[in-house]
Amino acid sequence: MATAKRRLRRLAPVLAIIGAGALALTACSGSTGSTGGAGAAKFSYFGQTENTTIAGTLKTLSGAQCAPENKTTPLTTDSSAGAQYDQKLQLLSGQNALSNMQMSAGTPDLMKQFIKGKQIQDVSALLKKAGLTDKILPAAASTIESLYGEKDMYALPTEFNIEGFWYNKKILADNGITTPPATWDELVADAAKLKSAGVQPFVADGKDGWPITRLVGDYIFRDLGPDALDKVADGKAKLTDPEYVKAADAVAALGKAGYFGNAVGSVDYNGAMNQFLTGKGAFFYMGSWATANFADKTQNKIGEDNIGYAPFPAVTGGKGSIDQVPANVGVPVMFGTKDWGTNQDAWFKCIVNNYGDTVLKDSGVVSGFQVSDAAAASVTSPTVKIVQNTIKTANSSVLWFEAKFTSKGTTVSQTNGGGLGSGTLSGSQFMNLVQAANDAG
């Protein structure tokens, strides 16, 4: 859950506070000031202290596949605590001192400022120039484009997490459910059948709320189409419009029927994970980062082979498609335009060609890069294989419910997600609270 919690923290607003010692971070950028020629004499990376995977993978590459690039342009790495990361990026941006490569800003609005100011690279253009466009999975590219509201990519996907319903195969089979639900109506019918048999249909982290609000967003995408929440962000629609309230009402109905069990609002992430992995619930909506828990035999008492995956179901008559996978790119990385030259081009090409294989083999992380057959074959976890197969065939994706909300809107949404899961909050009440928070800014 550390990754998931960091991801949520990265959605916090950018504050006008400068951390102590931040001025020293200007050394991350090269000193030539050139945007052409050879570029900086070093290839600089800047990330969050808590995330060691990206820097570790780059260091591995520097001594292996990217050794020639590293000899010409040595890799340097620096970091900042996650809680101050966006503030540090804002400072570096103001000094025109962004690194050659860094973890992207947690707030999409700050990323848009970097894009508008031409301080970060158009990654789509770099990929096209290098002839490497096909190295990025289509669904991952779609996710990044949607996240920043651009037609081009401005970051690379060092992670790619899909979301959906993980389910206990044995529980379903024992209760006569032979196939996972493909429509919302089938999901509700299965939940009713399970509850009548004394089985808790869904386990969820109602305390943090976001796993339940994810269902609202997914329902909206399936019913109204993949651009439905863009319309809300653009002011062309409101969450309080009847067609949007319908989605929240559908989730609230699950809570009112008791399908999330008793006191879901007091169940945290670890508690929900434990419930699912000890056989106390049939369905568990969660991201693919949970495959690490699934593969841990000390946690998983139901067996990894007993876990199946079903995409969020279709809504009858809806404009969305079940093939539009709910996803996020976890920790994307962006590339600064300052001090960029042929040396940095060479590093970029090497990263695109080799990062996906290396991070999968060394860290078990599924990225948004195409991977080789050898790297794919190295995976032994059946649930990770499910993730690989899903993202390989997915052509597009949708974001999560709060992706384009204000910070206040995000907080209010997730704080009240447990109320939907317990049935104490109606869909209309929930949407009114969230819309008001977004309007307040």
JSON list of N, CA, C and O in Angstrom, two decimals, residues 289-315:
[
{"chain": "A", "resi": 289, "resn": "TRP", "atom": "N", "xyz": [-1.24, -3.16, -8.40]},
{"chain": "A", "resi": 289, "resn": "TRP", "atom": "CA", "xyz": [-0.13, -3.17, -7.45]},
{"chain": "A", "resi": 289, "resn": "TRP", "atom": "C", "xyz": [-0.34, -4.22, -6.36]},
{"chain": "A", "resi": 289, "resn": "TRP", "atom": "O", "xyz": [0.60, -4.65, -5.70]},
{"chain": "A", "resi": 290, "resn": "ALA", "atom": "N", "xyz": [-1.59, -4.65, -6.18]},
{"chain": "A", "resi": 290, "resn": "ALA", "atom": "CA", "xyz": [-1.90, -5.64, -5.15]},
{"chain": "A", "resi": 290, "resn": "ALA", "atom": "C", "xyz": [-1.38, -7.03, -5.50]},
{"chain": "A", "resi": 290, "resn": "ALA", "atom": "O", "xyz": [-1.39, -7.93, -4.65]},
{"chain": "A", "resi": 291, "resn": "THR", "atom": "N", "xyz": [-0.89, -7.23, -6.72]},
{"chain": "A", "resi": 291, "resn": "THR", "atom": "CA", "xyz": [-0.37, -8.55, -7.08]},
{"chain": "A", "resi": 291, "resn": "THR", "atom": "C", "xyz": [0.83, -8.93, -6.21]},
{"chain": "A", "resi": 291, "resn": "THR", "atom": "O", "xyz": [1.10, -10.12, -6.03]},
{"chain": "A", "resi": 292, "resn": "ALA", "atom": "N", "xyz": [1.54, -7.94, -5.67]},
{"chain": "A", "resi": 292, "resn": "ALA", "atom": "CA", "xyz": [2.64, -8.25, -4.75]},
{"chain": "A", "resi": 292, "resn": "ALA", "atom": "C", "xyz": [2.10, -8.92, -3.49]},
{"chain": "A", "resi": 292, "resn": "ALA", "atom": "O", "xyz": [2.71, -9.86, -2.96]},
{"chain": "A", "resi": 293, "resn": "ASN", "atom": "N", "xyz": [0.94, -8.46, -3.01]},
{"chain": "A", "resi": 293, "resn": "ASN", "atom": "CA", "xyz": [0.29, -9.10, -1.86]},
{"chain": "A", "resi": 293, "resn": "ASN", "atom": "C", "xyz": [-0.23, -10.48, -2.23]},
{"chain": "A", "resi": 293, "resn": "ASN", "atom": "O", "xyz": [-0.12, -11.43, -1.45]},
{"chain": "A", "resi": 294, "resn": "PHE", "atom": "N", "xyz": [-0.79, -10.58, -3.42]},
{"chain": "A", "resi": 294, "resn": "PHE", "atom": "CA", "xyz": [-1.34, -11.87, -3.87]},
{"chain": "A", "resi": 294, "resn": "PHE", "atom": "C", "xyz": [-0.24, -12.94, -3.94]},
{"chain": "A", "resi": 294, "resn": "PHE", "atom": "O", "xyz": [-0.50, -14.12, -3.68]},
{"chain": "A", "resi": 295, "resn": "ALA", "atom": "N", "xyz": [0.97, -12.54, -4.31]},
{"chain": "A", "resi": 295, "resn": "ALA", "atom": "CA", "xyz": [2.06, -13.50, -4.47]},
{"chain": "A", "resi": 295, "resn": "ALA", "atom": "C", "xyz": [2.75, -13.86, -3.16]},
{"chain": "A", "resi": 295, "resn": "ALA", "atom": "O", "xyz": [3.55, -14.79, -3.10]},
{"chain": "A", "resi": 296, "resn": "ASP", "atom": "N", "xyz": [2.40, -13.13, -2.09]},
{"chain": "A", "resi": 296, "resn": "ASP", "atom": "CA", "xyz": [3.01, -13.35, -0.78]},
{"chain": "A", "resi": 296, "resn": "ASP", "atom": "C", "xyz": [2.24, -14.45, -0.03]},
{"chain": "A", "resi": 296, "resn": "ASP", "atom": "O", "xyz": [1.12, -14.22, 0.45]},
{"chain": "A", "resi": 297, "resn": "LYS", "atom": "N", "xyz": [2.84, -15.59, 0.09]},
{"chain": "A", "resi": 297, "resn": "LYS", "atom": "CA", "xyz": [2.15, -16.74, 0.69]},
{"chain": "A", "resi": 297, "resn": "LYS", "atom": "C", "xyz": [1.87, -16.55, 2.18]},
{"chain": "A", "resi": 297, "resn": "LYS", "atom": "O", "xyz": [0.99, -17.21, 2.73]},
{"chain": "A", "resi": 298, "resn": "THR", "atom": "N", "xyz": [2.61, -15.65, 2.82]},
{"chain": "A", "resi": 298, "resn": "THR", "atom": "CA", "xyz": [2.32, -15.40, 4.23]},
{"chain": "A", "resi": 298, "resn": "THR", "atom": "C", "xyz": [1.02, -14.60, 4.39]},
{"chain": "A", "resi": 298, "resn": "THR", "atom": "O", "xyz": [0.35, -14.69, 5.41]},
{"chain": "A", "resi": 299, "resn": "GLN", "atom": "N", "xyz": [0.68, -13.82, 3.38]},
{"chain": "A", "resi": 299, "resn": "GLN", "atom": "CA", "xyz": [-0.57, -13.06, 3.41]},
{"chain": "A", "resi": 299, "resn": "GLN", "atom": "C", "xyz": [-1.71, -13.82, 2.75]},
{"chain": "A", "resi": 299, "resn": "GLN", "atom": "O", "xyz": [-2.84, -13.80, 3.23]},
{"chain": "A", "resi": 300, "resn": "ASN", "atom": "N", "xyz": [-1.41, -14.46, 1.64]},
{"chain": "A", "resi": 300, "resn": "ASN", "atom": "CA", "xyz": [-2.45, -15.07, 0.80]},
{"chain": "A", "resi": 300, "resn": "ASN", "atom": "C", "xyz": [-2.76, -16.48, 1.26]},
{"chain": "A", "resi": 300, "resn": "ASN", "atom": "O", "xyz": [-1.99, -17.42, 1.03]},
{"chain": "A", "resi": 301, "resn": "LYS", "atom": "N", "xyz": [-3.91, -16.65, 1.89]},
{"chain": "A", "resi": 301, "resn": "LYS", "atom": "CA", "xyz": [-4.31, -17.96, 2.39]},
{"chain": "A", "resi": 301, "resn": "LYS", "atom": "C", "xyz": [-5.28, -18.68, 1.44]},
{"chain": "A", "resi": 301, "resn": "LYS", "atom": "O", "xyz": [-5.62, -19.84, 1.66]},
{"chain": "A", "resi": 302, "resn": "ILE", "atom": "N", "xyz": [-5.70, -18.00, 0.37]},
{"chain": "A", "resi": 302, "resn": "ILE", "atom": "CA", "xyz": [-6.65, -18.63, -0.56]},
{"chain": "A", "resi": 302, "resn": "ILE", "atom": "C", "xyz": [-5.93, -19.17, -1.80]},
{"chain": "A", "resi": 302, "resn": "ILE", "atom": "O", "xyz": [-6.54, -19.91, -2.58]},
{"chain": "A", "resi": 303, "resn": "GLY", "atom": "N", "xyz": [-4.67, -18.83, -1.96]},
{"chain": "A", "resi": 303, "resn": "GLY", "atom": "CA", "xyz": [-3.90, -19.33, -3.09]},
{"chain": "A", "resi": 303, "resn": "GLY", "atom": "C", "xyz": [-3.98, -18.39, -4.29]},
{"chain": "A", "resi": 303, "resn": "GLY", "atom": "O", "xyz": [-5.07, -17.97, -4.68]},
{"chain": "A", "resi": 304, "resn": "GLU", "atom": "N", "xyz": [-2.83, -18.07, -4.87]},
{"chain": "A", "resi": 304, "resn": "GLU", "atom": "CA", "xyz": [-2.81, -17.13, -5.99]},
{"chain": "A", "resi": 304, "resn": "GLU", "atom": "C", "xyz": [-3.53, -17.68, -7.21]},
{"chain": "A", "resi": 304, "resn": "GLU", "atom": "O", "xyz": [-4.15, -16.94, -7.97]},
{"chain": "A", "resi": 305, "resn": "ASP", "atom": "N", "xyz": [-3.47, -19.00, -7.40]},
{"chain": "A", "resi": 305, "resn": "ASP", "atom": "CA", "xyz": [-4.16, -19.60, -8.54]},
{"chain": "A", "resi": 305, "resn": "ASP", "atom": "C", "xyz": [-5.68, -19.50, -8.41]},
{"chain": "A", "resi": 305, "resn": "ASP", "atom": "O", "xyz": [-6.41, -19.72, -9.38]},
{"chain": "A", "resi": 306, "resn": "ASN", "atom": "N", "xyz": [-6.14, -19.21, -7.20]},
{"chain": "A", "resi": 306, "resn": "ASN", "atom": "CA", "xyz": [-7.57, -19.11, -6.93]},
{"chain": "A", "resi": 306, "resn": "ASN", "atom": "C", "xyz": [-8.11, -17.70, -7.15]},
{"chain": "A", "resi": 306, "resn": "ASN", "atom": "O", "xyz": [-9.27, -17.43, -6.90]},
{"chain": "A", "resi": 307, "resn": "ILE", "atom": "N", "xyz": [-7.23, -16.78, -7.62]},
{"chain": "A", "resi": 307, "resn": "ILE", "atom": "CA", "xyz": [-7.64, -15.39, -7.82]},
{"chain": "A", "resi": 307, "resn": "ILE", "atom": "C", "xyz": [-7.82, -15.12, -9.31]},
{"chain": "A", "resi": 307, "resn": "ILE", "atom": "O", "xyz": [-6.91, -15.35, -10.11]},
{"chain": "A", "resi": 308, "resn": "GLY", "atom": "N", "xyz": [-9.00, -14.65, -9.67]},
{"chain": "A", "resi": 308, "resn": "GLY", "atom": "CA", "xyz": [-9.27, -14.26, -11.05]},
{"chain": "A", "resi": 308, "resn": "GLY", "atom": "C", "xyz": [-9.45, -12.76, -11.16]},
{"chain": "A", "resi": 308, "resn": "GLY", "atom": "O", "xyz": [-9.54, -12.06, -10.14]},
{"chain": "A", "resi": 309, "resn": "TYR", "atom": "N", "xyz": [-9.50, -12.28, -12.38]},
{"chain": "A", "resi": 309, "resn": "TYR", "atom": "CA", "xyz": [-9.65, -10.84, -12.62]},
{"chain": "A", "resi": 309, "resn": "TYR", "atom": "C", "xyz": [-10.78, -10.60, -13.62]},
{"chain": "A", "resi": 309, "resn": "TYR", "atom": "O", "xyz": [-10.89, -11.30, -14.63]},
{"chain": "A", "resi": 310, "resn": "ALA", "atom": "N", "xyz": [-11.62, -9.62, -13.32]},
{"chain": "A", "resi": 310, "resn": "ALA", "atom": "CA", "xyz": [-12.68, -9.22, -14.24]},
{"chain": "A", "resi": 310, "resn": "ALA", "atom": "C", "xyz": [-12.65, -7.71, -14.39]},
{"chain": "A", "resi": 310, "resn": "ALA", "atom": "O", "xyz": [-12.58, -6.97, -13.40]},
{"chain": "A", "resi": 311, "resn": "PRO", "atom": "N", "xyz": [-12.69, -7.21, -15.62]},
{"chain": "A", "resi": 311, "resn": "PRO", "atom": "CA", "xyz": [-12.74, -5.76, -15.81]},
{"chain": "A", "resi": 311, "resn": "PRO", "atom": "C", "xyz": [-14.04, -5.20, -15.25]},
{"chain": "A", "resi": 311, "resn": "PRO", "atom": "O", "xyz": [-15.03, -5.93, -15.10]},
{"chain": "A", "resi": 312, "resn": "PHE", "atom": "N", "xyz": [-14.02, -3.91, -14.93]},
{"chain": "A", "resi": 312, "resn": "PHE", "atom": "CA", "xyz": [-15.26, -3.29, -14.46]},
{"chain": "A", "resi": 312, "resn": "PHE", "atom": "C", "xyz": [-16.33, -3.54, -15.51]},
{"chain": "A", "resi": 312, "resn": "PHE", "atom": "O", "xyz": [-16.11, -3.31, -16.70]},
{"chain": "A", "resi": 313, "resn": "PRO", "atom": "N", "xyz": [-17.51, -4.03, -15.11]},
{"chain": "A", "resi": 313, "resn": "PRO", "atom": "CA", "xyz": [-18.51, -4.47, -16.09]},
{"chain": "A", "resi": 313, "resn": "PRO", "atom": "C", "xyz": [-19.15, -3.34, -16.89]},
{"chain": "A", "resi": 313, "resn": "PRO", "atom": "O", "xyz": [-19.08, -2.17, -16.52]},
{"chain": "A", "resi": 314, "resn": "ALA", "atom": "N", "xyz": [-19.75, -3.72, -17.99]},
{"chain": "A", "resi": 314, "resn": "ALA", "atom": "CA", "xyz": [-20.46, -2.77, -18.85]},
{"chain": "A", "resi": 314, "resn": "ALA", "atom": "C", "xyz": [-21.76, -2.35, -18.20]},
{"chain": "A", "resi": 314, "resn": "ALA", "atom": "O", "xyz": [-22.34, -3.09, -17.39]},
{"chain": "A", "resi": 315, "resn": "VAL", "atom": "N", "xyz": [-22.23, -1.17, -18.53]},
{"chain": "A", "resi": 315, "resn": "VAL", "atom": "CA", "xyz": [-23.55, -0.70, -18.11]},
{"chain": "A", "resi": 315, "resn": "VAL", "atom": "C", "xyz": [-24.46, -0.79, -19.33]},
{"chain": "A", "resi": 315, "resn": "VAL", "atom": "O", "xyz": [-24.15, -0.23, -20.39]}
]
